[in-house]
Amino acid sequence: MKASLRFLGANRQVTGSCYLVEAAGLRILIDCGMFQERDLLERNWKPKPVDPSRIDCLLLTHAHLDHVGLIPRLARDGFEARILATAPTVELAEVVLRDSAQIQVEDAAIKAKRHARERRTGPHPSVPLYTPRDVEAVLPLFRGTSFRTPIPLGDRISARFLEAGHILGAASIELTVRENGASRRIVFSGDVGPPGAPIVPDAASVEEADVVVLESTYGDRDHAPRTEAREALAEAIVDTLERGGNLLIPTFAIERAQELLLELGELIESRRVPPVRVFLDSPMAADATEIYGRYPEFMDDETRRTIESQRLAGTRRLLTVVRTAEESRALNPLRGCIILAGAGMCNGGRIKHHLRQHIGRPESTVLFAGYQAEGTLGRRILDGHPEVRIFGESHAVRARICRVDGMSGHADRGQLLDWLGHLRRGPTTLALTHGDEAASVALREKVLDRYGWDAIIPRYEETIEL
Ligand SMILES: [Zn+2]
Ligand SMILES: [Zn+2]
């Protein structure tokens, strides 16, 4: 069979990353992500255009839902091969998939209720996409590995996981195929993080590749510098404490929560802000934080030194990890503290309870440190709506609303161009994925400008020969 690459998601849009490589007699899947854009949810129900029982191996770049979210579905459709990922990705994926199955079950129950009330059925009536049982069934297939070690997938093909600098364990995946005496290299960037981000090591320099598949989330813009984010965070803390309110930070459970805890520790330790009690009120973020604690070898040198030196041990006494709903409610009367809670875009989770308590208080602050998608509660608050609905009740927005830029988990346009700049020669094929069409198109122009390489922006289910 001819070697080929098929694009099965994140094409001219961001979520649902999935690629099928057929080479050296094997069928290899790279990522199996969930589609999260509202218009594309239908694709989650559609069987993959390859028989899952004939896939020889699944490789994962990292544990975000848009890269792992459809694995239980794939397994239910017959996939039973091994799943290879870095050791932290294996553990984080477990947390992400369990949470996702729970949400699928709850969503299906809500849908069933609505259908019963309206006496009708939808296209996918009230069955969850997958259940916790489907997740448990797939976990034994996972195998954890480390960065850089070549892993033979067959006689003529091997894989390596290289640092991508995005979240703990996040990798670019390099495939080396030896056929007819020649060796070819295919690199999937995965989600690339900005250099200098805390906790994770910077993305590896990829120097050799014949085919490159590069993400382009921020292919059309540049971020504010990170130092600005730290300053804005410090200013918001000091200001809120002076006014006697609470600082609420809607937080993504993986990486952002751990980064914020580290930043807060540094700010307190350096006396840039007064000692302030910090509550991490998200069971999923608490699980993720424990996993982070187990993998210092996957962190950058600076973070490892910080952990080993116990430099932030004093500030850790100010941190409380909140597990139960009862403990969460006990935070209601407290003032002068920082509460980190999920979900990151306020479309669920305990942050909604805290917003209900604080959004009407002029002395409190809601600080956004992450992306807020169209249509979410977070976006409405950030857009400056004077009133928002929380749990079906209208609340006047009187709290101070602010955002910090510069904490993105994704490289910006300039940083993506720099990532490509490590290549010693232009790839035969450069494919831009994982970005809205405008972002991918803008990046293609910049790549052509700077390096003279023409990139393709594949369409969903398009196949190219390797
Ligand atoms: Zn990601
Ligand atoms: Zn992604």
Coordinates of C-alpha atoms and ligand atoms in Angstrom, one line a residue:
M1 CA 0.0 0.0 0.0
K2 CA 1.1 3.6 -0.7
A3 CA 2.1 5.7 2.2
S4 CA -0.6 8.3 3.0
L5 CA -1.8 10.8 5.5
R6 CA -5.4 11.5 6.1
F7 CA -6.8 14.6 8.0
L8 CA -9.7 13.6 10.2
G9 CA -10.1 16.7 12.4
A10 CA -8.9 20.2 13.3
N11 CA -9.0 21.2 9.6
R12 CA -9.8 24.9 9.1
Q13 CA -11.1 24.7 12.7
V14 CA -9.5 24.1 16.1
T15 CA -10.9 20.9 17.8
G16 CA -11.1 17.2 17.0
S17 CA -7.5 16.6 16.2
C18 CA -7.0 13.2 14.5
Y19 CA -4.7 12.0 11.7
L20 CA -4.4 8.6 10.1
V21 CA -1.0 7.6 8.7
E22 CA -0.7 4.5 6.6
A23 CA 2.9 3.6 6.0
A24 CA 5.2 0.6 6.2
G25 CA 2.2 -1.8 6.3
L26 CA 0.7 -0.1 9.4
R27 CA -2.3 2.1 10.2
I28 CA -1.3 4.6 12.9
L29 CA -3.7 7.1 14.4
I30 CA -2.3 10.3 15.9
D31 CA -4.7 11.8 18.5
C32 CA -8.4 11.1 18.6
G33 CA -9.9 14.3 19.8
M34 CA -13.5 15.5 20.5
F35 CA -15.0 18.2 18.3
Q36 CA -16.1 21.0 20.5
E37 CA -17.4 23.7 18.1
R38 CA -21.1 23.8 18.4
D39 CA -21.7 23.3 14.6
L40 CA -19.4 20.3 14.5
L41 CA -20.7 18.2 17.4
E42 CA -22.4 15.9 14.9
R43 CA -19.0 14.6 13.8
N44 CA -18.4 13.1 17.3
W45 CA -21.1 10.5 16.4
K46 CA -19.9 9.7 13.0
P47 CA -17.7 6.5 12.7
K48 CA -14.1 7.2 11.6
P49 CA -13.6 6.4 7.9
V50 CA -11.2 3.5 8.9
D51 CA -12.3 0.3 10.6
P52 CA -11.1 0.9 14.2
S53 CA -10.3 -2.8 14.7
R54 CA -7.7 -2.5 11.9
I55 CA -5.8 0.4 13.5
D56 CA -2.4 -0.9 14.7
C57 CA -1.6 1.9 17.2
L58 CA -2.8 5.2 18.6
L59 CA -0.3 7.9 19.5
L60 CA -1.3 10.9 21.7
T61 CA 0.3 14.3 21.7
H62 CA -1.3 15.4 24.9
A63 CA -4.3 15.0 27.3
H64 CA -6.6 17.9 26.2
L65 CA -10.1 16.8 25.3
D66 CA -9.7 18.0 21.7
H67 CA -6.9 15.4 21.3
V68 CA -8.1 12.4 23.4
G69 CA -11.9 12.9 23.8
L70 CA -13.1 10.3 21.3
I71 CA -10.9 7.4 22.4
P72 CA -13.7 5.6 24.4
R73 CA -16.0 5.9 21.3
L74 CA -13.2 4.5 19.1
A75 CA -12.8 1.6 21.4
R76 CA -16.5 1.0 21.5
D77 CA -16.4 0.8 17.7
G78 CA -13.8 -1.9 17.8
F79 CA -10.4 -0.3 18.5
E80 CA -8.2 -2.5 20.7
A81 CA -4.6 -1.7 19.9
R82 CA -2.1 0.0 22.2
I83 CA -2.2 3.7 23.0
L84 CA 1.2 5.3 23.4
A85 CA 1.7 8.6 25.2
T86 CA 4.1 10.2 27.7
A87 CA 3.6 9.0 31.2
P88 CA 1.9 12.3 32.4
T89 CA -0.3 12.3 29.4
V90 CA -1.5 8.8 30.3
E91 CA -2.5 9.9 33.8
L92 CA -4.0 13.3 32.8
A93 CA -6.0 11.7 30.0
E94 CA -7.5 9.3 32.5
V95 CA -8.8 12.4 34.5
V96 CA -10.0 14.2 31.4
L97 CA -11.8 11.2 30.0
R98 CA -13.6 10.3 33.3
D99 CA -14.7 13.9 33.6
S100 CA -15.9 13.9 30.0
A101 CA -17.9 10.7 30.4
Q102 CA -19.6 12.2 33.4
I103 CA -20.6 15.3 31.3
Q104 CA -21.8 13.0 28.5
V105 CA -24.1 11.1 30.8
E106 CA -25.4 14.3 32.4
D107 CA -26.0 16.0 29.0
A108 CA -27.9 12.9 27.8
A109 CA -30.1 12.9 30.8
I110 CA -31.0 16.6 30.3
K111 CA -31.7 15.9 26.6
A112 CA -33.9 12.9 27.5
K113 CA -35.9 15.1 29.9
R114 CA -36.4 17.8 27.3
H115 CA -37.4 15.3 24.6
A116 CA -39.9 13.7 27.0
R117 CA -41.4 17.1 27.8
E118 CA -41.6 18.1 24.2
R119 CA -42.7 14.6 23.1
R120 CA -40.1 14.3 20.4
T121 CA -36.7 12.7 19.6
G122 CA -33.5 14.3 18.4
P123 CA -31.0 12.8 16.0
H124 CA -29.2 11.1 18.8
P125 CA -31.9 10.6 21.4
S126 CA -30.7 10.7 25.0
V127 CA -27.8 8.2 24.8
P128 CA -24.5 9.5 26.0
L129 CA -21.6 9.6 23.5
Y130 CA -19.9 7.3 25.9
T131 CA -20.1 6.4 29.6
P132 CA -17.7 6.0 32.5
R133 CA -17.7 2.2 31.8
D134 CA -16.4 2.9 28.2
V135 CA -13.6 4.9 29.8
E136 CA -12.7 2.2 32.2
A137 CA -12.6 -0.3 29.4
V138 CA -10.1 1.7 27.4
L139 CA -7.6 2.5 30.2
P140 CA -5.7 -0.8 30.1
L141 CA -4.7 0.0 26.5
F142 CA -2.5 3.0 27.6
R143 CA 1.3 2.7 27.7
G144 CA 3.3 5.5 29.2
T145 CA 6.7 6.5 27.8
S146 CA 9.3 9.3 28.1
F147 CA 10.4 12.0 25.8
R148 CA 13.1 11.3 23.1
T149 CA 13.2 7.5 23.4
P150 CA 12.6 5.9 19.9
I151 CA 9.8 3.4 20.0
P152 CA 9.6 0.8 17.3
L153 CA 6.0 0.5 16.0
G154 CA 6.8 -2.1 13.4
D155 CA 9.9 -3.3 11.5
R156 CA 10.2 -0.2 9.4
I157 CA 8.6 2.5 11.4
S158 CA 9.4 4.1 14.8
A159 CA 8.1 7.0 16.8
R160 CA 9.6 9.6 19.2
F161 CA 7.8 12.0 21.5
L162 CA 9.5 15.4 21.6
E163 CA 8.8 18.3 24.1
A164 CA 6.0 20.6 22.8
G165 CA 6.0 23.0 25.8
H166 CA 2.2 23.2 26.0
I167 CA 1.0 21.2 29.1
L168 CA 2.7 18.6 31.3
G169 CA 3.7 15.7 29.1
A170 CA 2.6 17.4 25.8
A171 CA 4.6 16.2 22.9
S172 CA 5.2 16.6 19.2
I173 CA 5.3 13.2 17.5
E174 CA 8.0 12.3 15.1
L175 CA 7.5 9.2 12.9
T176 CA 10.5 7.8 11.0
V177 CA 9.5 5.5 8.1
R178 CA 12.1 3.3 6.2
E179 CA 10.8 2.1 2.9
N180 CA 12.7 1.0 -0.3
G181 CA 16.0 1.9 1.2
A182 CA 15.0 5.5 2.0
S183 CA 14.0 7.0 5.3
R184 CA 11.4 9.7 5.7
R185 CA 10.4 11.7 8.7
I186 CA 6.9 13.0 9.5
V187 CA 6.4 15.4 12.4
F188 CA 3.1 16.3 14.0
S189 CA 3.7 19.4 16.1
G190 CA 0.8 18.8 18.5
D191 CA -0.2 21.9 20.4
V192 CA 3.0 24.1 20.6
G193 CA 3.5 26.2 23.8
P194 CA 5.2 29.6 24.0
P195 CA 8.9 29.5 24.9
G196 CA 9.5 30.6 28.5
A197 CA 6.2 29.4 29.9
P198 CA 6.4 28.1 33.5
I199 CA 6.5 24.5 34.5
V200 CA 6.9 22.8 31.1
P201 CA 10.2 22.7 29.2
D202 CA 10.3 24.7 25.9
A203 CA 9.3 23.0 22.7
A204 CA 12.1 20.9 21.2
S205 CA 13.9 22.2 18.1
V206 CA 12.7 20.0 15.2
E207 CA 15.6 20.1 12.6
E208 CA 14.8 17.3 10.2
A209 CA 11.4 16.6 8.7
D210 CA 10.0 15.7 5.2
V211 CA 6.4 16.3 6.2
V212 CA 5.4 18.7 9.0
V213 CA 1.8 19.1 10.4
L214 CA 1.8 22.3 12.4
E215 CA -0.9 23.8 14.6
S216 CA -2.0 27.3 13.9
T217 CA -4.4 28.3 16.7
Y218 CA -2.8 31.8 16.9
G219 CA -1.5 31.9 13.4
D220 CA -2.9 35.4 13.0
R221 CA -1.8 37.2 16.2
D222 CA 0.9 37.8 18.7
H223 CA 0.5 37.6 22.5
A224 CA 1.3 40.2 25.2
P225 CA 4.5 39.4 27.1
R226 CA 4.2 37.2 30.1
T227 CA 5.6 39.8 32.5
E228 CA 2.5 41.9 31.7
A229 CA 0.3 39.1 32.9
R230 CA 2.1 38.8 36.1
E231 CA 1.9 42.5 36.8
A232 CA -1.8 42.6 36.0
L233 CA -2.4 39.6 38.3
A234 CA -0.5 41.3 41.2
E235 CA -2.4 44.6 40.7
A236 CA -5.8 42.8 40.7
I237 CA -4.9 41.0 44.0
V238 CA -3.7 44.1 45.8
D239 CA -6.6 46.2 44.6
T240 CA -9.2 43.5 45.6
L241 CA -7.7 43.0 49.1
E242 CA -7.7 46.8 49.7
R243 CA -11.4 46.9 48.8
G244 CA -12.1 43.9 51.1
G245 CA -13.5 41.6 48.4
N246 CA -12.6 38.3 46.9
L247 CA -10.7 37.6 43.7
L248 CA -12.3 34.9 41.6
I249 CA -10.3 33.3 38.8
P250 CA -12.2 30.9 36.5
T251 CA -9.5 28.3 35.9
F252 CA -8.9 25.5 33.4
A253 CA -8.0 22.3 35.4
I254 CA -4.8 21.4 33.6
E255 CA -1.7 23.6 33.4
R256 CA -3.5 26.9 33.9
A257 CA -4.4 26.1 37.5
Q258 CA -0.9 24.8 38.3
E259 CA 0.7 27.8 36.6
L260 CA -1.5 30.2 38.5
L261 CA -0.7 28.5 41.8
L262 CA 3.0 28.8 41.0
E263 CA 2.6 32.5 40.0
L264 CA 0.7 33.3 43.1
G265 CA 3.3 31.5 45.2
E266 CA 6.0 33.6 43.6
L267 CA 4.1 36.9 44.1
I268 CA 3.5 36.2 47.8
E269 CA 7.0 34.9 48.4
S270 CA 8.6 38.0 46.7
R271 CA 6.2 40.2 48.8
R272 CA 4.8 41.8 45.6
V273 CA 1.4 41.0 47.2
P274 CA 0.5 40.4 50.8
P275 CA 0.1 36.9 52.2
V276 CA -3.4 35.9 51.0
R277 CA -5.4 32.7 51.4
V278 CA -5.8 30.8 48.1
F279 CA -8.5 28.2 47.5
L280 CA -8.3 25.7 44.6
D281 CA -12.0 24.7 44.3
S282 CA -12.0 22.2 41.5
P283 CA -11.8 18.4 42.1
M284 CA -10.4 18.0 38.5
A285 CA -7.7 20.6 39.0
A286 CA -6.9 19.0 42.4
D287 CA -6.4 15.6 40.6
A288 CA -4.3 17.2 37.9
T289 CA -2.2 19.0 40.5
E290 CA -1.4 15.7 42.2
I291 CA -0.3 14.2 38.9
Y292 CA 1.9 17.2 38.3
G293 CA 3.5 16.6 41.6
R294 CA 4.5 13.0 40.5
Y295 CA 6.4 14.1 37.4
P296 CA 9.1 16.6 38.2
E297 CA 11.3 15.0 35.5
F298 CA 8.8 16.3 32.8
M299 CA 9.2 19.9 34.1
D300 CA 11.7 22.5 33.2
D301 CA 14.9 23.0 35.3
E302 CA 13.6 26.2 36.9
T303 CA 10.4 24.6 38.2
R304 CA 12.3 21.5 39.4
R305 CA 14.7 23.7 41.3
T306 CA 11.8 25.7 42.8
I307 CA 10.2 22.4 44.0
E308 CA 13.5 20.9 45.3
S309 CA 14.5 24.1 47.2
Q310 CA 11.2 24.2 49.0
R311 CA 11.4 28.0 48.4
L312 CA 7.6 28.2 48.2
A313 CA 6.9 25.9 51.1
G314 CA 5.9 28.9 53.3
T315 CA 3.3 30.1 50.8
R316 CA 1.9 26.5 50.4
R317 CA 0.4 26.9 53.9
L318 CA -1.9 29.6 52.5
L319 CA -3.3 27.1 49.9
T320 CA -6.3 25.0 50.5
V321 CA -7.5 22.4 48.1
V322 CA -11.2 22.1 48.3
R323 CA -12.7 18.7 47.4
T324 CA -16.3 18.4 48.6
A325 CA -19.3 20.5 47.7
E326 CA -19.8 21.2 51.4
E327 CA -16.2 22.6 51.8
S328 CA -16.9 24.7 48.7
R329 CA -20.1 26.2 50.2
A330 CA -18.1 27.0 53.4
L331 CA -16.1 29.5 51.3
N332 CA -19.2 31.7 50.9
P333 CA -18.8 34.0 54.0
L334 CA -15.0 34.4 53.5
R335 CA -13.6 37.7 52.4
G336 CA -10.1 38.8 51.4
C337 CA -9.2 35.6 49.6
I338 CA -8.5 34.2 46.1
I339 CA -10.7 31.4 44.7
L340 CA -9.6 29.4 41.7
A341 CA -12.5 27.3 40.4
G342 CA -13.5 25.5 37.2
A343 CA -14.8 25.6 34.6
G344 CA -12.4 27.9 32.8
M345 CA -15.1 29.5 30.7
C346 CA -17.7 29.5 33.5
N347 CA -20.0 27.2 31.5
G348 CA -20.3 24.7 34.4
G349 CA -18.5 23.7 37.6
R350 CA -18.2 25.5 41.0
I351 CA -17.2 28.8 39.6
K352 CA -20.8 29.5 38.9
H353 CA -21.7 29.2 42.6
H354 CA -18.9 31.6 43.5
L355 CA -20.0 34.0 40.7
R356 CA -23.5 34.0 42.1
Q357 CA -22.1 35.0 45.5
H358 CA -19.7 37.7 44.2
I359 CA -20.7 39.1 40.8
G360 CA -23.0 41.6 42.4
R361 CA -20.4 42.9 44.9
P362 CA -18.4 45.9 43.8
E363 CA -15.6 45.0 46.2
S364 CA -14.9 41.7 44.4
T365 CA -13.0 41.0 41.2
V366 CA -13.4 38.4 38.5
L367 CA -10.2 37.8 36.6
F368 CA -10.0 35.9 33.4
A369 CA -6.7 34.3 32.5
G370 CA -7.8 32.1 29.7
Y371 CA -9.7 32.0 26.4
Q372 CA -13.5 32.6 26.6
A373 CA -15.4 31.1 23.7
E374 CA -18.4 32.7 22.1
G375 CA -21.6 31.8 23.9
T376 CA -20.1 31.0 27.3
L377 CA -21.0 32.8 30.6
G378 CA -17.3 33.8 30.8
R379 CA -17.5 35.6 27.5
R380 CA -20.7 37.4 28.4
I381 CA -19.1 38.7 31.6
L382 CA -15.9 39.7 29.8
D383 CA -17.9 41.4 27.1
G384 CA -19.3 43.8 29.7
H385 CA -22.9 42.7 29.9
P386 CA -24.5 44.7 32.8
E387 CA -26.6 41.6 33.8
V388 CA -25.9 37.9 33.4
R389 CA -28.0 34.8 34.1
I390 CA -26.6 32.3 36.5
F391 CA -28.6 29.2 37.4
G392 CA -31.7 30.8 35.8
E393 CA -31.5 34.0 37.8
S394 CA -30.5 37.4 36.6
H395 CA -27.5 39.0 38.4
A396 CA -26.3 42.6 38.0
V397 CA -22.5 42.7 37.3
R398 CA -21.0 45.0 39.9
A399 CA -17.7 43.2 40.5
R400 CA -14.6 44.5 38.8
I401 CA -14.0 42.4 35.7
C402 CA -10.5 42.1 34.3
R403 CA -8.4 39.9 32.1
V404 CA -4.7 39.1 32.0
D405 CA -3.2 38.5 28.6
G406 CA 0.0 36.7 28.0
M407 CA -0.7 33.4 29.8
S408 CA -1.7 31.5 26.7
G409 CA -0.7 27.8 26.4
H410 CA -0.2 28.3 22.7
A411 CA 2.6 29.8 20.7
D412 CA 1.7 33.0 18.9
R413 CA 2.4 33.7 15.2
G414 CA 6.0 34.8 15.7
Q415 CA 6.7 31.8 18.0
L416 CA 5.2 29.3 15.5
L417 CA 7.4 30.8 12.8
D418 CA 10.4 30.4 15.1
W419 CA 9.5 26.8 15.7
L420 CA 9.6 26.2 11.9
G421 CA 12.9 28.1 11.7
H422 CA 14.8 25.2 13.4
L423 CA 14.3 23.1 10.2
R424 CA 17.5 22.8 8.3
R425 CA 15.6 22.7 5.0
G426 CA 12.1 23.2 3.8
P427 CA 9.8 20.2 4.2
T428 CA 8.3 18.6 1.1
T429 CA 4.9 19.1 2.7
L430 CA 3.9 21.6 5.3
A431 CA 0.3 21.2 6.5
L432 CA -1.4 23.8 8.8
T433 CA -4.1 22.5 11.0
H434 CA -5.7 23.2 14.5
G435 CA -6.7 26.8 13.7
D436 CA -9.7 28.7 12.3
E437 CA -9.3 29.2 8.6
A438 CA -8.3 32.9 8.9
A439 CA -5.5 31.9 11.4
S440 CA -4.2 29.2 9.1
V441 CA -4.3 31.4 6.0
A442 CA -2.5 34.2 7.8
L443 CA 0.2 31.9 9.0
R444 CA 0.6 30.4 5.5
E445 CA 1.3 33.9 4.1
K446 CA 3.9 34.6 6.8
V447 CA 5.6 31.3 6.2
L448 CA 5.8 32.0 2.5
D449 CA 7.2 35.5 3.3
R450 CA 9.8 34.4 5.7
Y451 CA 10.9 31.0 4.4
G452 CA 9.5 30.8 0.9
W453 CA 7.7 27.5 1.7
D454 CA 4.2 27.0 0.5
A455 CA 1.9 25.3 3.0
I456 CA -1.3 23.5 2.5
I457 CA -4.4 23.9 4.6
P458 CA -6.1 20.5 4.3
R459 CA -9.8 20.0 4.4
Y460 CA -11.6 17.6 6.6
E461 CA -11.1 14.0 5.5
E462 CA -8.6 15.0 2.8
T463 CA -5.9 12.5 2.0
I464 CA -2.4 13.2 0.8
E465 CA 0.3 10.8 -0.4
L466 CA 3.5 10.7 1.6
Ligands
ZN1 ZN -4.0 21.4 24.0
ZN2 ZN -5.6 21.4 20.9

